[in-house]
XYZ file of C-alpha atoms in Angstrom:
547
model
C -102.106 -140.525 -62.922
C -100.725 -142.766 -60.175
C -97.478 -140.787 -60.166
C -99.409 -137.567 -59.510
C -101.444 -139.218 -56.739
C -98.282 -140.453 -55.010
C -96.599 -137.038 -55.258
C -99.660 -135.340 -53.746
C -99.821 -137.981 -50.995
C -96.156 -137.363 -50.138
C -95.965 -133.582 -50.459
C -99.523 -132.632 -49.452
C -99.273 -133.632 -45.773
C -95.949 -131.807 -45.425
C -97.366 -128.579 -46.867
C -100.574 -128.880 -44.829
C -98.538 -129.579 -41.709
C -96.226 -126.607 -42.214
C -99.211 -124.297 -42.717
C -100.951 -125.853 -39.724
C -97.948 -125.211 -37.505
C -97.135 -121.741 -38.866
C -100.563 -120.239 -38.106
C -100.628 -121.054 -34.360
C -97.001 -119.957 -34.129
C -97.953 -116.447 -35.234
C -101.016 -116.268 -32.982
C -103.874 -117.649 -35.109
C -105.489 -120.574 -33.253
C -109.300 -120.257 -33.529
C -109.861 -123.540 -31.641
C -109.037 -121.719 -28.384
C -110.299 -118.308 -29.484
C -106.884 -116.886 -30.359
C -106.989 -114.815 -33.549
C -104.622 -112.034 -32.522
C -101.600 -112.192 -34.787
C -98.253 -111.786 -33.092
C -94.917 -113.303 -32.141
C -95.664 -113.927 -28.473
C -95.202 -117.700 -28.874
C -91.717 -117.189 -30.312
C -90.824 -114.959 -27.363
C -91.986 -117.715 -25.004
C -89.766 -120.237 -26.781
C -86.709 -118.005 -26.557
C -87.539 -117.106 -22.942
C -87.507 -120.789 -21.960
C -84.498 -121.182 -19.691
C -83.105 -124.179 -21.557
C -83.492 -122.787 -25.077
C -79.831 -121.927 -25.649
C -78.380 -125.209 -24.350
C -81.080 -127.247 -26.132
C -80.442 -125.518 -29.456
C -76.666 -125.908 -29.108
C -77.112 -129.563 -28.180
C -79.271 -130.200 -31.258
C -76.734 -128.517 -33.542
C -73.733 -130.263 -31.983
C -75.238 -133.758 -31.996
C -76.487 -133.338 -35.567
C -73.186 -132.099 -36.984
C -71.023 -134.506 -34.978
C -73.114 -137.598 -35.754
C -73.285 -136.768 -39.464
C -69.577 -135.975 -39.800
C -68.490 -139.106 -37.919
C -70.891 -141.287 -39.916
C -69.529 -139.992 -43.226
C -65.875 -140.330 -42.172
C -66.266 -143.906 -40.919
C -68.390 -144.893 -43.938
C -65.820 -143.525 -46.390
C -62.958 -145.206 -44.512
C -64.787 -148.529 -44.735
C -65.491 -148.118 -48.442
C -61.895 -147.098 -49.149
C -60.576 -150.217 -47.438
C -62.969 -152.630 -49.146
C -62.916 -153.836 -52.734
C -64.497 -156.746 -54.548
C -65.485 -159.477 -52.093
C -65.218 -157.074 -49.168
C -67.996 -154.900 -50.575
C -70.105 -157.985 -51.309
C -69.807 -159.074 -47.676
C -70.656 -155.560 -46.579
C -73.891 -155.651 -48.603
C -74.897 -158.868 -46.837
C -74.178 -157.453 -43.383
C -75.993 -154.136 -43.836
C -79.567 -155.459 -44.009
C -80.067 -156.471 -40.357
C -78.329 -153.346 -39.009
C -80.419 -151.130 -41.282
C -83.640 -152.761 -40.124
C -82.946 -152.364 -36.401
C -85.122 -149.470 -35.146
C -83.430 -146.491 -33.530
C -85.218 -147.153 -30.238
C -84.034 -150.778 -30.052
C -80.451 -149.718 -30.785
C -80.732 -146.997 -28.153
C -81.874 -149.419 -25.464
C -79.156 -151.925 -26.400
C -76.514 -149.190 -26.058
C -77.924 -148.256 -22.636
C -77.615 -151.862 -21.467
C -74.053 -152.013 -22.823
C -72.398 -148.753 -21.717
C -74.487 -147.587 -18.754
C -72.532 -147.471 -15.443
C -74.224 -150.771 -14.554
C -74.026 -152.122 -18.108
C -72.075 -155.020 -19.532
C -68.966 -152.953 -20.340
C -68.714 -151.639 -16.759
C -69.226 -155.157 -15.412
C -66.378 -156.452 -17.593
C -64.072 -153.660 -16.403
C -65.120 -154.333 -12.806
C -63.960 -157.930 -13.130
C -60.528 -156.709 -14.254
C -59.939 -153.863 -11.784
C -61.970 -155.096 -8.824
C -64.797 -152.536 -8.684
C -67.523 -153.333 -6.173
C -69.713 -150.380 -7.158
C -70.579 -148.923 -10.552
C -68.715 -145.726 -11.515
C -70.462 -142.485 -10.604
C -70.351 -141.113 -14.149
C -73.188 -139.775 -16.291
C -72.583 -141.872 -19.402
C -76.174 -142.105 -20.617
C -77.767 -138.675 -20.799
C -74.443 -136.846 -20.571
C -74.757 -133.058 -21.041
C -72.746 -133.115 -24.295
C -74.995 -135.713 -25.910
C -72.059 -138.059 -26.582
C -74.094 -141.216 -25.950
C -76.763 -139.877 -28.314
C -74.089 -139.234 -30.942
C -72.840 -142.810 -30.497
C -76.320 -144.207 -31.033
C -76.898 -142.079 -34.125
C -73.530 -143.031 -35.622
C -74.227 -146.742 -35.093
C -77.530 -146.376 -36.961
C -76.535 -143.926 -39.693
C -73.322 -145.645 -40.849
C -75.244 -148.619 -42.336
C -77.656 -146.223 -44.078
C -74.866 -144.162 -45.647
C -72.984 -147.309 -46.656
C -76.132 -148.661 -48.298
C -76.669 -145.447 -50.278
C -72.969 -145.223 -51.194
C -72.795 -148.823 -52.435
C -75.774 -148.114 -54.684
C -74.080 -144.978 -56.049
C -70.615 -146.501 -56.648
C -71.140 -148.573 -59.856
C -71.881 -145.619 -62.199
C -68.760 -143.825 -60.922
C -66.342 -146.500 -62.217
C -64.584 -146.340 -58.853
C -62.345 -149.351 -59.503
C -60.965 -147.847 -62.713
C -60.362 -144.482 -61.022
C -58.463 -146.108 -58.153
C -56.451 -148.261 -60.555
C -55.387 -145.182 -62.530
C -54.290 -143.385 -59.349
C -52.340 -146.409 -58.144
C -50.493 -146.439 -61.462
C -49.286 -142.948 -60.535
C -47.861 -144.207 -57.246
C -50.703 -143.416 -54.862
C -51.825 -145.862 -52.183
C -55.338 -147.275 -51.812
C -56.545 -144.599 -49.397
C -55.043 -141.641 -51.269
C -56.405 -142.941 -54.576
C -59.866 -143.344 -53.080
C -59.934 -139.873 -51.519
C -58.604 -138.067 -54.585
C -60.505 -139.967 -57.287
C -63.701 -141.291 -55.687
C -64.622 -139.392 -52.519
C -65.786 -136.132 -54.130
C -67.977 -137.630 -56.919
C -69.360 -140.228 -54.488
C -70.279 -137.573 -51.945
C -71.960 -135.586 -54.700
C -74.042 -138.674 -55.547
C -75.200 -139.203 -51.944
C -75.537 -135.575 -50.906
C -79.322 -135.787 -50.449
C -79.100 -138.802 -48.093
C -76.376 -136.951 -46.156
C -78.697 -133.990 -45.622
C -81.399 -136.447 -44.591
C -79.039 -137.871 -41.949
C -78.142 -134.359 -40.777
C -81.779 -133.288 -40.418
C -82.749 -136.523 -38.689
C -79.806 -136.414 -36.279
C -80.730 -132.882 -35.234
C -84.413 -133.621 -34.685
C -84.614 -137.281 -33.616
C -87.014 -137.804 -30.715
C -87.145 -141.476 -29.706
C -83.382 -142.016 -29.492
C -82.939 -138.598 -27.837
C -85.421 -139.614 -25.122
C -83.486 -142.846 -24.528
C -79.870 -141.643 -24.816
C -79.964 -137.856 -24.679
C -79.734 -135.483 -21.705
C -82.866 -134.352 -19.885
C -81.869 -131.051 -18.239
C -82.380 -129.637 -20.743
C -83.296 -132.148 -23.450
C -82.755 -131.589 -27.140
C -85.028 -128.980 -28.674
C -87.118 -131.584 -30.517
C -87.831 -133.509 -27.290
C -88.871 -130.299 -25.543
C -91.216 -129.476 -28.429
C -92.882 -132.884 -28.027
C -93.313 -132.166 -24.305
C -95.007 -128.879 -25.158
C -97.222 -130.709 -27.637
C -98.333 -133.119 -24.904
C -99.358 -130.313 -22.531
C -103.077 -130.289 -21.575
C -102.983 -126.479 -21.766
C -103.894 -125.675 -25.373
C -102.130 -122.313 -25.118
C -98.863 -124.226 -24.777
C -99.595 -125.790 -28.183
C -98.880 -122.367 -29.672
C -95.476 -122.402 -27.980
C -94.928 -125.890 -29.396
C -95.819 -124.617 -32.872
C -93.369 -121.734 -32.536
C -90.733 -124.170 -31.293
C -91.340 -126.345 -34.348
C -90.756 -123.367 -36.644
C -87.590 -122.476 -34.722
C -86.414 -126.072 -35.091
C -87.017 -125.928 -38.847
C -85.100 -122.647 -39.148
C -82.290 -124.129 -37.064
C -82.065 -127.107 -39.428
C -81.909 -124.778 -42.436
C -79.154 -122.748 -40.753
C -77.157 -125.926 -40.079
C -77.649 -126.929 -43.724
C -75.926 -123.671 -44.664
C -73.088 -124.428 -42.228
C -72.765 -127.906 -43.713
C -72.524 -126.465 -47.229
C -69.611 -124.344 -46.004
C -67.982 -127.440 -44.464
C -68.450 -129.239 -47.796
C -66.691 -126.444 -49.667
C -63.765 -126.331 -47.234
C -63.341 -130.125 -47.280
C -63.452 -130.216 -51.077
C -60.820 -127.496 -51.392
C -58.561 -129.272 -48.891
C -58.809 -132.521 -50.863
C -58.126 -130.780 -54.181
C -55.181 -128.843 -52.753
C -53.764 -132.019 -51.214
C -54.100 -133.773 -54.583
C -52.291 -130.937 -56.379
C -49.476 -131.098 -53.825
C -49.160 -134.846 -54.427
C -49.566 -135.958 -50.802
C -49.641 -139.752 -50.463
C -51.176 -139.732 -46.919
C -49.670 -143.128 -45.935
C -50.881 -142.947 -42.332
C -54.502 -142.725 -43.435
C -53.943 -145.762 -45.628
C -52.869 -147.854 -42.650
C -55.771 -146.519 -40.588
C -58.287 -147.382 -43.314
C -57.112 -150.985 -43.359
C -57.721 -151.227 -39.617
C -61.177 -149.692 -39.987
C -61.881 -152.032 -42.900
C -61.408 -155.026 -40.622
C -64.341 -153.711 -38.579
C -66.732 -154.910 -41.303
C -66.365 -158.513 -40.178
C -67.744 -157.450 -36.780
C -71.018 -156.061 -38.166
C -72.813 -159.385 -37.539
C -71.211 -159.562 -34.080
C -72.536 -156.083 -33.267
C -76.009 -157.091 -34.440
C -75.950 -160.281 -32.350
C -74.668 -158.312 -29.329
C -77.560 -155.867 -29.543
C -80.174 -158.617 -29.769
C -78.349 -160.774 -27.222
C -78.227 -158.099 -24.523
C -81.941 -157.358 -25.005
C -82.763 -161.069 -24.858
C -80.678 -161.588 -21.721
C -82.196 -158.647 -19.856
C -85.748 -159.675 -20.778
C -85.249 -163.032 -19.017
C -82.914 -161.837 -16.249
C -83.725 -162.452 -12.616
C -81.872 -160.634 -9.839
C -78.685 -159.165 -11.336
C -76.400 -157.334 -8.937
C -73.292 -155.370 -9.859
C -70.565 -156.429 -10.739
C -71.799 -159.919 -11.701
C -71.424 -160.647 -15.414
C -74.539 -162.825 -15.495
C -77.833 -162.670 -13.587
C -78.399 -165.024 -10.667
C -81.068 -166.787 -12.681
C -83.409 -166.584 -15.647
C -87.159 -166.119 -15.391
C -90.175 -165.645 -17.658
C -91.923 -163.463 -15.063
C -91.787 -160.291 -17.163
C -93.015 -162.050 -20.291
C -95.910 -163.553 -18.330
C -96.847 -160.224 -16.734
C -96.567 -158.191 -19.933
C -98.073 -160.761 -22.317
C -101.288 -158.789 -22.792
C -99.593 -155.448 -23.429
C -96.938 -156.955 -25.667
C -99.504 -158.830 -27.752
C -101.716 -155.771 -28.200
C -98.834 -153.440 -29.082
C -97.250 -155.949 -31.448
C -100.540 -156.725 -33.199
C -101.229 -153.013 -33.739
C -97.753 -152.531 -35.191
C -98.175 -155.603 -37.407
C -101.579 -154.536 -38.765
C -100.359 -151.015 -39.506
C -97.097 -152.261 -41.008
C -98.704 -154.881 -43.259
C -101.362 -152.484 -44.558
C -98.983 -149.571 -45.128
C -96.199 -151.676 -46.657
C -98.703 -153.504 -48.874
C -100.318 -150.322 -50.182
C -96.914 -148.667 -50.649
C -95.603 -151.649 -52.624
C -98.670 -151.697 -54.888
C -98.418 -147.932 -55.452
C -94.701 -148.214 -56.199
C -95.348 -150.944 -58.781
C -98.097 -148.840 -60.364
C -95.817 -145.787 -60.573
C -92.932 -147.770 -62.056
C -95.234 -149.549 -64.516
C -96.397 -146.165 -65.800
C -92.853 -145.535 -67.023
C -92.660 -142.177 -65.255
C -90.272 -141.690 -62.364
C -90.811 -139.591 -59.254
C -87.949 -137.117 -58.899
C -85.645 -138.135 -56.011
C -85.888 -134.718 -54.365
C -89.670 -135.153 -54.121
C -89.232 -138.536 -52.453
C -86.896 -137.021 -49.874
C -89.173 -134.084 -48.956
C -91.165 -135.880 -46.210
C -87.936 -137.462 -44.941
C -85.747 -134.363 -44.864
C -88.318 -131.958 -43.362
C -88.128 -132.497 -39.573
C -91.091 -134.471 -38.275
C -91.581 -132.106 -35.350
C -91.814 -129.232 -37.839
C -94.972 -130.434 -39.566
C -96.637 -133.295 -37.660
C -98.176 -130.960 -35.061
C -99.633 -128.825 -37.851
C -100.826 -131.931 -39.684
C -102.543 -133.098 -36.505
C -104.350 -129.744 -36.215
C -105.252 -129.815 -39.920
C -106.686 -133.348 -39.714
C -108.795 -132.420 -36.688
C -110.018 -129.311 -38.544
C -111.245 -131.356 -41.529
C -112.907 -133.925 -39.263
C -110.380 -136.773 -39.390
C -110.304 -138.505 -36.024
C -107.183 -139.852 -34.410
C -107.020 -143.595 -34.861
C -105.612 -146.485 -36.814
C -106.616 -145.177 -40.258
C -105.031 -141.759 -39.658
C -101.830 -143.389 -38.403
C -101.706 -145.636 -41.482
C -102.016 -142.632 -43.788
C -99.184 -140.766 -42.075
C -96.997 -143.879 -42.022
C -97.530 -144.110 -45.789
C -95.892 -140.681 -46.153
C -92.682 -142.003 -44.578
C -92.790 -145.577 -45.914
C -93.541 -144.893 -49.579
C -90.200 -143.173 -50.394
C -88.178 -146.125 -49.084
C -90.321 -148.687 -50.913
C -90.136 -146.763 -54.190
C -86.364 -146.280 -53.904
C -85.924 -149.991 -53.164
C -87.982 -151.094 -56.179
C -86.771 -148.464 -58.631
C -83.302 -149.969 -58.994
C -84.752 -153.411 -59.710
C -87.089 -152.013 -62.360
C -84.258 -150.072 -63.984
C -82.180 -153.253 -64.164
C -84.996 -155.393 -65.563
C -84.221 -156.826 -69.009
C -87.065 -155.671 -71.273
C -86.222 -158.335 -73.831
C -88.342 -160.762 -71.813
C -91.347 -158.519 -72.474
C -90.593 -158.311 -76.171
C -90.341 -162.099 -76.457
C -93.689 -162.530 -74.682
C -95.296 -159.826 -76.836
C -93.978 -161.534 -79.972
C -95.835 -164.656 -78.810
C -99.075 -162.686 -78.728
C -99.362 -162.054 -74.983
C -101.140 -158.941 -73.721
C -99.723 -156.352 -71.322
C -101.500 -157.868 -68.311
C -100.376 -161.396 -69.123
C -96.785 -160.172 -69.512
C -97.058 -158.315 -66.186
C -98.461 -161.239 -64.188
C -96.721 -164.146 -65.903
C -93.326 -162.631 -66.795
C -92.347 -159.339 -65.171
C -93.676 -159.712 -61.609
C -92.400 -163.305 -61.178
C -88.925 -162.188 -62.273
C -89.055 -159.208 -59.891
C -90.597 -161.108 -56.980
C -87.398 -160.979 -54.883
C -87.044 -157.159 -54.925
C -90.815 -156.783 -54.480
C -90.712 -158.905 -51.320
C -87.652 -156.960 -50.145
C -89.418 -153.637 -50.752
C -92.413 -154.832 -48.723
C -90.096 -155.925 -45.889
C -88.303 -152.560 -45.913
C -91.646 -150.756 -45.788
C -92.792 -152.908 -42.872
C -89.564 -152.230 -40.950
C -89.863 -148.467 -41.519
C -93.480 -148.520 -40.329
C -92.657 -150.482 -37.170
C -89.960 -147.948 -36.251
C -92.211 -144.862 -36.504
C -92.570 -143.198 -33.110
C -93.559 -139.543 -33.430
C -96.135 -139.988 -36.256
C -97.837 -142.764 -34.287
C -97.802 -140.765 -31.053
C -99.101 -137.471 -32.467
C -101.471 -138.540 -35.236
C -102.729 -141.470 -33.165
C -103.532 -139.046 -30.364
C -102.159 -141.515 -27.837
C -104.940 -143.979 -28.719
C -102.856 -146.226 -30.972
C -100.252 -148.072 -28.926
C -97.559 -149.861 -30.904
C -94.497 -151.739 -29.775
C -92.386 -148.619 -30.489
C -94.510 -146.061 -28.617
C -94.796 -148.354 -25.597
C -91.056 -149.080 -25.558
C -90.081 -145.387 -25.669
C -92.696 -144.552 -23.019
C -90.918 -146.949 -20.650
C -87.539 -145.253 -21.193
C -88.014 -142.639 -18.476
C -87.802 -145.119 -15.608
C -89.427 -148.441 -16.303
C -88.116 -151.841 -15.246
C -85.154 -152.774 -17.447
C -86.578 -156.247 -17.952
C -89.846 -154.823 -19.265
C -87.984 -152.343 -21.473
C -85.825 -155.151 -22.862
C -88.858 -157.289 -23.699
C -90.517 -154.463 -25.653
C -87.272 -153.463 -27.388
C -86.518 -157.083 -28.310
C -89.950 -157.591 -29.866
C -89.583 -154.290 -31.725
C -86.244 -155.406 -33.158
C -87.597 -158.828 -34.145
C -90.668 -157.247 -35.752
C -88.448 -155.018 -37.898
C -85.697 -157.508 -38.766
C -87.851 -160.631 -39.112
C -89.564 -159.655 -42.395
C -86.194 -158.794 -43.970
C -84.812 -162.206 -43.059
C -87.942 -163.822 -44.507
C -87.537 -161.712 -47.654
C -83.986 -163.007 -48.017
C -85.057 -166.663 -47.715
C -88.454 -166.662 -49.448
C -87.177 -166.395 -53.063
C -85.174 -169.588 -52.501
C -88.384 -171.365 -51.495
C -90.445 -169.900 -54.342
C -87.808 -170.525 -57.023
C -85.958 -173.551 -55.661
C -85.851 -174.985 -59.198
C -84.968 -171.671 -60.897
C -81.634 -170.455 -59.607
C -81.528 -167.367 -61.833
C -84.728 -165.923 -60.320
C -83.551 -166.057 -56.703
C -81.532 -162.838 -57.059
C -83.482 -161.209 -59.896
């Protein structure tokens, strides 16, 4: 029963949203008296002067970010074995938890013409003025691609590390090495293809997200024109309800564009696979790639440094006083911004915390109930709300919820957050449940204990570490939600994420840094607590700390 409820809760809003966006797109919008079916809205989308560049930009950034993320992730995995992969697992958590918006702002403060990197170069070459170069918001979307790659590499590594054990990767590589192949060649020929097959769904998720991301595109992407998804959000925000029909048509176009790019990616997959197989048949040893992979592998040790750099630059800017170029440090530190923004920061953070705690708590309870039933939710169903572009169905879902009398507010936002949080929580807990040793249950049952006693006194205490981790992951995902909060909240629910992105268009850098820093802490903090809490709960039971 619970499994069916969860599936309906995940798939239902997507279907309702797609219907709700398709009808206005083809001319049916009774709320404004439009019931004349037609394709006028699609013609308006195509007639928009920036349509071609925006569509090309979305396709290019999506394909480039996904391809680079996969290549770097596979290079890292090929160079790491044993202890290297264990260290990688430890380093991934904080980088995974960092919201896209916080990473975007940190990159702005690092590589902008007046950022830290330019200031360092200025000290070496004697610049007195920042370079007149459009680094952030460049017309090719290169800074956006950089931000996406920084965020998606940890996600792909996390999914790949989970998929590696069943593939017997070590044995495959060992067999290839016995035939005279190097580490990199052995990994590409024996592991890369089956591993990619195992993580294909997450790869498509990354591709769809990279094409349609809104918050990071607002922060790092170009503005004249913006990406198609950002333009759709602008149409959605128009006070003219007729423009909502154009937004709906744009959302359908965006969905069709994503499907077309999926087809292109399938072709790229086929070509890459054939090249690898042909190279293997020819017996190429690819020694140069082997040396390159070792250099890339050394990058893993800098994951914590990258994380500290991101938080450090946000922290520094939030307390910075006057900071002229090319000085490496501000003239002084001040709490002025924190004092001025205390009210707004507290309100936004408390809203995010309430929503995150409620959504993560309900998602964790539902995940436990589903897993206790013994029936699994098919992975492709879990990925449906994640792989369908948010801009493609959230506008329709907003219209549908208004039609059935659901008002914009905290409760509506919590429900929509559940749609995006539940898949991550269930995926996090499912592995722990699959690895649980059922012999503990049989021993307790042999002693006459009931199902509920076994659940509360045996199973849940053993699984407390992954349960806490699943809750923390759910909270981090909820905190990072921008578009669902903005659209379904109707602008009435301000969270730390919506306020931070709203400041991106020209706010004071110190204010932006304070919001972005709190957003990052709100997302990462629970994961750090989840890592430490089992040690406090089971300080006398070492075996339960990593159960």
